[in-house]
CSV table of N, CA and C in Angstrom, one decimal:
chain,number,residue,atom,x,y,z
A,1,UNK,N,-5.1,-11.3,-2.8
A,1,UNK,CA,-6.0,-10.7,-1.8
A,1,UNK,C,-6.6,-9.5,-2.5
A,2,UNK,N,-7.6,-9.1,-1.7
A,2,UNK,CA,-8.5,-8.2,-3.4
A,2,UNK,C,-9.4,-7.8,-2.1
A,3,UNK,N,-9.8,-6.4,-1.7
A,3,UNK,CA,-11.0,-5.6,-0.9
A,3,UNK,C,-11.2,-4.6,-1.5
A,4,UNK,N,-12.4,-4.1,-0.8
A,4,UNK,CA,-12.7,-2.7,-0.8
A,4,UNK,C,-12.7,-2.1,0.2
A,5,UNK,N,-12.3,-0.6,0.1
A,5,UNK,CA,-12.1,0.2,0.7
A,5,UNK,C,-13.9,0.7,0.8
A,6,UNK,N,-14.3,0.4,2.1
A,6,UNK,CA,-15.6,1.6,2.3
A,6,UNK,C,-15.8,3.0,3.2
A,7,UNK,N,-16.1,3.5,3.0
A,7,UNK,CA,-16.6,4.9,4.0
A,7,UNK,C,-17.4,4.7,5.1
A,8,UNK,N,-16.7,4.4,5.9
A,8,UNK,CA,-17.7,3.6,7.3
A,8,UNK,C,-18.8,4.5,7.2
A,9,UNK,N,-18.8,6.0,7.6
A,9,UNK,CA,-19.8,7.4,7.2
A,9,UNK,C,-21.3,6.9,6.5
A,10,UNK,N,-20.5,6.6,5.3
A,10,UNK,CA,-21.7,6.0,4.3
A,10,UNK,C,-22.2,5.0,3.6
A,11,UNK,N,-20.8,4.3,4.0
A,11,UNK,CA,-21.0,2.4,3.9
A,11,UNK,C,-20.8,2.4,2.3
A,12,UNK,N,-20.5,3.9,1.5
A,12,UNK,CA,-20.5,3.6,-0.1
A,12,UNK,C,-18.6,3.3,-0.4
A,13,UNK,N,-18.2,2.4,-0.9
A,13,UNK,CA,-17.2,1.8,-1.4
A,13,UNK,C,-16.7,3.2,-2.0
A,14,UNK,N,-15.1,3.8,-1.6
A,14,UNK,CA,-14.6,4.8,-1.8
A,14,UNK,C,-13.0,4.0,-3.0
A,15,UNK,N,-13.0,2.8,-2.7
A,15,UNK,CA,-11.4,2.2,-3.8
A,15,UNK,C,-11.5,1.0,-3.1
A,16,UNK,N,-10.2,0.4,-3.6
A,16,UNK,CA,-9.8,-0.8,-3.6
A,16,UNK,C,-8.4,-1.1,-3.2
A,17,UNK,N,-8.2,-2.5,-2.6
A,17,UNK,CA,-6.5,-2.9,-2.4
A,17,UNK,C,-6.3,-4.2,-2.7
A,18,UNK,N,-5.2,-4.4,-2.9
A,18,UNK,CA,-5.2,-5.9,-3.6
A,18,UNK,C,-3.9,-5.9,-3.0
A,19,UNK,N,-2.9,-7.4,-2.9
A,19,UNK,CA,-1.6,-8.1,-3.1
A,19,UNK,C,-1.7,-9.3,-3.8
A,20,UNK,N,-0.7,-9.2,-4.9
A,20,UNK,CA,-0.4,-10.0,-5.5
A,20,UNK,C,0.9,-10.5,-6.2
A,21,UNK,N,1.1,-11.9,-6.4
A,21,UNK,CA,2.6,-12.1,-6.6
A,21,UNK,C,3.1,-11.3,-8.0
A,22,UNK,N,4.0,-10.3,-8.3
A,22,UNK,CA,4.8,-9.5,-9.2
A,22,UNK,C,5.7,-10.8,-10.0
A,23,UNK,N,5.9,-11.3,-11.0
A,23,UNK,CA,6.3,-12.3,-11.9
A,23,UNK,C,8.0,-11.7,-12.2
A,24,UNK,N,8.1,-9.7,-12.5
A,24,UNK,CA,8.8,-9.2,-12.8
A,24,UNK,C,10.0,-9.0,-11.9
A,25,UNK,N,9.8,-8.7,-10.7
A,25,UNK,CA,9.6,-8.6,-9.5
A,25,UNK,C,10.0,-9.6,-8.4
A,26,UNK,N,9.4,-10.6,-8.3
A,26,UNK,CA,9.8,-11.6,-7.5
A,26,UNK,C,8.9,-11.7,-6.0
A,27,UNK,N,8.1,-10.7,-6.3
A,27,UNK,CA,7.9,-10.1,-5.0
A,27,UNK,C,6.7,-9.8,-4.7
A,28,UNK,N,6.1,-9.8,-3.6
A,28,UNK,CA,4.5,-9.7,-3.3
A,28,UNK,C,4.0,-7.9,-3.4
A,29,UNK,N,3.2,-7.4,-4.7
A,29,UNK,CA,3.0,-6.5,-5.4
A,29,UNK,C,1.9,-5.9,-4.8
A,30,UNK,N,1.7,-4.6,-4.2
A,30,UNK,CA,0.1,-4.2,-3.7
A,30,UNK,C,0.3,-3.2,-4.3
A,31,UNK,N,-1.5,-3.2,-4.3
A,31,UNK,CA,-1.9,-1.9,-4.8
A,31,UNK,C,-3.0,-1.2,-4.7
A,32,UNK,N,-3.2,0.2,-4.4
A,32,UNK,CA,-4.4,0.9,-3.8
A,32,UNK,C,-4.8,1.9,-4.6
A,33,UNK,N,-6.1,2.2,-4.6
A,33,UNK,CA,-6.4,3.0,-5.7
A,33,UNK,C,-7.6,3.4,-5.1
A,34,UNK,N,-7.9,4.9,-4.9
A,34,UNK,CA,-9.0,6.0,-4.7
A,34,UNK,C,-9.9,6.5,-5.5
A,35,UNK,N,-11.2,6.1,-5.3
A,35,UNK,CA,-11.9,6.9,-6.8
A,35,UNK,C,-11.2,8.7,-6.2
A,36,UNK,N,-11.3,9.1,-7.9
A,36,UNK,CA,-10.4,10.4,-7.6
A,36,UNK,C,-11.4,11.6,-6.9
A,37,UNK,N,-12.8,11.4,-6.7
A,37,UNK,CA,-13.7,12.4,-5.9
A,37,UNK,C,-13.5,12.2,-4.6
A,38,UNK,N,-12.8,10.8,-3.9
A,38,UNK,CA,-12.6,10.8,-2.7
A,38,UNK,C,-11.3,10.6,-1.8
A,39,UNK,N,-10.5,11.2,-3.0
A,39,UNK,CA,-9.3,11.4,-2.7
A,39,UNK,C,-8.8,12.5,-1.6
A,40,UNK,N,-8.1,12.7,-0.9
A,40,UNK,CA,-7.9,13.5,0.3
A,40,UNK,C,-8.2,13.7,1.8
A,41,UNK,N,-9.4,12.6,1.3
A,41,UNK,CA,-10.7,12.2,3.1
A,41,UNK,C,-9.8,11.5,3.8
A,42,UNK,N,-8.6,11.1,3.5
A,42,UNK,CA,-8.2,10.6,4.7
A,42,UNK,C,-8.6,8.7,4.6
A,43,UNK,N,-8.5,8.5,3.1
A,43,UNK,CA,-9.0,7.1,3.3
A,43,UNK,C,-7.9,6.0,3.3
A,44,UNK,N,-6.7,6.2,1.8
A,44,UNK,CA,-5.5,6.1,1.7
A,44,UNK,C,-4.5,5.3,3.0
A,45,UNK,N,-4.3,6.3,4.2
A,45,UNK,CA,-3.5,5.8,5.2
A,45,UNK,C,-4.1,4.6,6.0
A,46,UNK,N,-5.3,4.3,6.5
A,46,UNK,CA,-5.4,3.5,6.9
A,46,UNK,C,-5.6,2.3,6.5
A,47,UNK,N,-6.1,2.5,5.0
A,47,UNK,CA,-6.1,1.3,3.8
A,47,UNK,C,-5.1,0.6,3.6
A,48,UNK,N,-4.5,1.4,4.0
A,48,UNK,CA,-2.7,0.8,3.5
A,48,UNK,C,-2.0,0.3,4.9
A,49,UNK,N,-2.2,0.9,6.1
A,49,UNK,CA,-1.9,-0.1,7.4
A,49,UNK,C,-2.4,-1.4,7.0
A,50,UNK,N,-4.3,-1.4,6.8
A,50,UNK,CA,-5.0,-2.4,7.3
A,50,UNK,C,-4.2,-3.7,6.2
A,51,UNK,N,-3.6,-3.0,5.0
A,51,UNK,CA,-3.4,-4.4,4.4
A,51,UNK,C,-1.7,-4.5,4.5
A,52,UNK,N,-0.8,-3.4,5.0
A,52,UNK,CA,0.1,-3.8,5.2
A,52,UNK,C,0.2,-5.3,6.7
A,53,UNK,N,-0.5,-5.3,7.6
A,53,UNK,CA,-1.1,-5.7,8.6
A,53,UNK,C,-1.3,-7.2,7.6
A,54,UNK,N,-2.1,-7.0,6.6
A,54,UNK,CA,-2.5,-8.5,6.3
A,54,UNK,C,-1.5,-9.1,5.8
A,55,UNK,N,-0.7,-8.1,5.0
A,55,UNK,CA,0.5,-9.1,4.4
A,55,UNK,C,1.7,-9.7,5.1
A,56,UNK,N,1.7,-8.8,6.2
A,56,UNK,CA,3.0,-9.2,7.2
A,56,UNK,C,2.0,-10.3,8.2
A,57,UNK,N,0.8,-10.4,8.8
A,57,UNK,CA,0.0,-10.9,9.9
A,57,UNK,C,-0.6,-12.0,9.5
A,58,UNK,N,-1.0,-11.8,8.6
A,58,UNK,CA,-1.9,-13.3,8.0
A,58,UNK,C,-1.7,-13.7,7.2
A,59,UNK,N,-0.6,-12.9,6.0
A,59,UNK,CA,0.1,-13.8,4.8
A,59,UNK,C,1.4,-14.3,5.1
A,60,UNK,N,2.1,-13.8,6.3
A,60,UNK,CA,3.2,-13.9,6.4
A,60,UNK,C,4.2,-13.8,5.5
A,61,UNK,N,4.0,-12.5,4.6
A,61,UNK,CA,5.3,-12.2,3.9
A,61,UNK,C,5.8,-11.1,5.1
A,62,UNK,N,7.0,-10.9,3.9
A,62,UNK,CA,8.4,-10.5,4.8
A,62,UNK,C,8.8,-9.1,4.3
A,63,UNK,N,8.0,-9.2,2.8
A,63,UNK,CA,8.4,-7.6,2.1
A,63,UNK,C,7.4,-7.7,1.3
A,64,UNK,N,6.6,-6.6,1.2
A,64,UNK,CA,5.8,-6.1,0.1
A,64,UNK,C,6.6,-5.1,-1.1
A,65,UNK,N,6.1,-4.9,-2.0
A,65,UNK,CA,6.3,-3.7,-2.5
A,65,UNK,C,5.3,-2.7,-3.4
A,66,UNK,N,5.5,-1.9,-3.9
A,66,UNK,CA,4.9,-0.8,-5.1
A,66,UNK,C,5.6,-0.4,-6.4
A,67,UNK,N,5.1,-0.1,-7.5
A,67,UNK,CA,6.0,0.3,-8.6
A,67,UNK,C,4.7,1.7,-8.8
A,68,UNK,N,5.6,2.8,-8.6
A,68,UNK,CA,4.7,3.9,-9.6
A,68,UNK,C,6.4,5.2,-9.3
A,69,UNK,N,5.7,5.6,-10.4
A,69,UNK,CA,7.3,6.7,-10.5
A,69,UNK,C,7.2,8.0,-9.6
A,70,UNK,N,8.3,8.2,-9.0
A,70,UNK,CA,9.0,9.3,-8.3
A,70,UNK,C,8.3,10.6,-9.2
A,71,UNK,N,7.3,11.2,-9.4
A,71,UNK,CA,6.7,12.4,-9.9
A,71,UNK,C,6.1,13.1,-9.4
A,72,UNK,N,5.6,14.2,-9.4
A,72,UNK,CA,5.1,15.1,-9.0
A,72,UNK,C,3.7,14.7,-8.8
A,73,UNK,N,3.2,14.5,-9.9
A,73,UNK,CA,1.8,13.7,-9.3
A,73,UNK,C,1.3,12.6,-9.1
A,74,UNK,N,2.4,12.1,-8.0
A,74,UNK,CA,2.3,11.0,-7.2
A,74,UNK,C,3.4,11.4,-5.9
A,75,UNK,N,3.2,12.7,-5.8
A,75,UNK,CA,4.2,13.6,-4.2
A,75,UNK,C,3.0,12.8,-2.9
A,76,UNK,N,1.6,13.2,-3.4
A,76,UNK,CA,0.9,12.8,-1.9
A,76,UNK,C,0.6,11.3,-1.8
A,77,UNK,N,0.6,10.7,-2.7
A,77,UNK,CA,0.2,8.9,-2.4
A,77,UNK,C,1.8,8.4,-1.5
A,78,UNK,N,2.7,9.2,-2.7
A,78,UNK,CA,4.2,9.0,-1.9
A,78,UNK,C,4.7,9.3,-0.3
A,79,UNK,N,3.8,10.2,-0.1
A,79,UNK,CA,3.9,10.8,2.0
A,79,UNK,C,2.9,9.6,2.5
A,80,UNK,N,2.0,9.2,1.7
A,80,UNK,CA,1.1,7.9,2.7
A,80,UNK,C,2.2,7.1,2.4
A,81,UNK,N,2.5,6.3,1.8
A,81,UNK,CA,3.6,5.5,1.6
A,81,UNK,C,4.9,5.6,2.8
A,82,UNK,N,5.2,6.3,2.6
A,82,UNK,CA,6.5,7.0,3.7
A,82,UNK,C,5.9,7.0,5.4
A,83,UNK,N,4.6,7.5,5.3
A,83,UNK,CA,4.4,7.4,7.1
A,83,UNK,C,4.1,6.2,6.9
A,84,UNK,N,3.9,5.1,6.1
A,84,UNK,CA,3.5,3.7,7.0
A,84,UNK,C,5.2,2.9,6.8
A,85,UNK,N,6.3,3.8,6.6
A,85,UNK,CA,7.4,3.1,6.4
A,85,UNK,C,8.0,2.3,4.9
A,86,UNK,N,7.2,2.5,3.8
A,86,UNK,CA,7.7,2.2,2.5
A,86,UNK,C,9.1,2.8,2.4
A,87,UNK,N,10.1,2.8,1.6
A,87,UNK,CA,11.1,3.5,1.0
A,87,UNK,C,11.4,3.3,-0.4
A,88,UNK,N,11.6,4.7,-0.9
A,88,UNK,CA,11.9,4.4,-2.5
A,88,UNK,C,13.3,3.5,-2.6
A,89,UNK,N,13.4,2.6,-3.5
A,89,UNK,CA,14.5,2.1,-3.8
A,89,UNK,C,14.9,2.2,-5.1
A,90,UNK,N,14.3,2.8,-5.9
A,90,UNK,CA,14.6,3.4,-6.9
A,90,UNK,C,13.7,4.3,-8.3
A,91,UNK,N,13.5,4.7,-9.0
A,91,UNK,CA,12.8,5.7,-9.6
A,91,UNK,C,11.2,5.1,-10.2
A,92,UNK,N,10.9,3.4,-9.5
A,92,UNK,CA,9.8,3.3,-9.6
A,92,UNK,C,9.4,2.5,-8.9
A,93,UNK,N,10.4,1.9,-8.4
A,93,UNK,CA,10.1,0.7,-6.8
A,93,UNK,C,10.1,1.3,-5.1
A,94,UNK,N,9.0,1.3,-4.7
A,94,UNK,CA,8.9,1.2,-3.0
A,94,UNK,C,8.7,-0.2,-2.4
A,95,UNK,N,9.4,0.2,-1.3
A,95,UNK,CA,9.2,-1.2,-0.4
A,95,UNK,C,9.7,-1.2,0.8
A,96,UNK,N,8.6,-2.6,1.8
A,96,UNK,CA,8.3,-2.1,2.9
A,96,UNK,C,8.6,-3.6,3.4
A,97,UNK,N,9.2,-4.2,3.9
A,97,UNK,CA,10.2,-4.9,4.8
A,97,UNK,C,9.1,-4.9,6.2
A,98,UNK,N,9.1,-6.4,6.7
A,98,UNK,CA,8.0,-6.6,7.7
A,98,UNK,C,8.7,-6.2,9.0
A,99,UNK,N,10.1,-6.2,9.2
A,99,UNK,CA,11.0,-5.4,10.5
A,99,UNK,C,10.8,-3.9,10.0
A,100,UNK,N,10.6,-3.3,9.3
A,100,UNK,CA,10.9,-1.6,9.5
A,100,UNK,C,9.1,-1.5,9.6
A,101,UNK,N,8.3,-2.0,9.4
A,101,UNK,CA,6.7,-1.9,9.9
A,101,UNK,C,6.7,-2.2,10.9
A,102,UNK,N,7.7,-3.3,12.0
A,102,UNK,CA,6.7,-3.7,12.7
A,102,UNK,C,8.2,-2.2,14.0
A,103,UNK,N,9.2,-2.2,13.6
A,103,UNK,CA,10.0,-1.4,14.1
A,103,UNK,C,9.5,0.5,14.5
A,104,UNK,N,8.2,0.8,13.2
A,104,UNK,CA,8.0,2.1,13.4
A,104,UNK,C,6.6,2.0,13.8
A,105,UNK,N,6.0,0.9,14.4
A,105,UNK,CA,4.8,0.9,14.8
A,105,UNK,C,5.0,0.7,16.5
A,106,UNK,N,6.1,1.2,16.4
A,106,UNK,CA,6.7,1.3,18.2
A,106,UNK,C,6.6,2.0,18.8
């Protein structure tokens, strides 16, 4: 699965999100990405519902996940991650279980 993220405001394409099967992993892999001028607007959180939503609702997986490392500059992508319910499981894997999504959207 593969979108774009647009700017409803201005209809101009601000990033992108994708899921796809991880080989390494085992595991259904997303990933989102901001051009870095439109980082902070608030685009991030809902991008990441809308496709957490597709992977648990219309793909019917059970767990997603993410790989980027526990650093400093990746503290703010890491708090979007965390309010839609991700958890670190270790110094480069997050992951988000379709019960603790559909548990904190209560």
């Amino acid at each position: 699965y593969y979108a774009y993220i647009i700017d409803a405001a201005t209809d101009e394409p601000v990033g992108e999100v994708n899921i796809h099967f991880d080989f390494e992993y085992q595991e259904q892999l997303i990933g989102i990405t901001i051009e870095a001028r439109h980082r902070g607007r608030g685009f991030s959180e809902p991008a990441l519902r809308l496709l957490a939503d597709i992977a648990f609702y219309e793909r019917g997986y059970d767990k997603i996940i993410d790989t980027f490392p526990a650093d400093e500059l990746r503290r703010a992508a890491e708090r979007v991650f965390a309010k839609i319910g991700f958890v670190r499981e270790s110094d480069i894997l997050l992951v988000l279980t379709r019960e603790r999504y559909e548990n904190l959207k209560r």
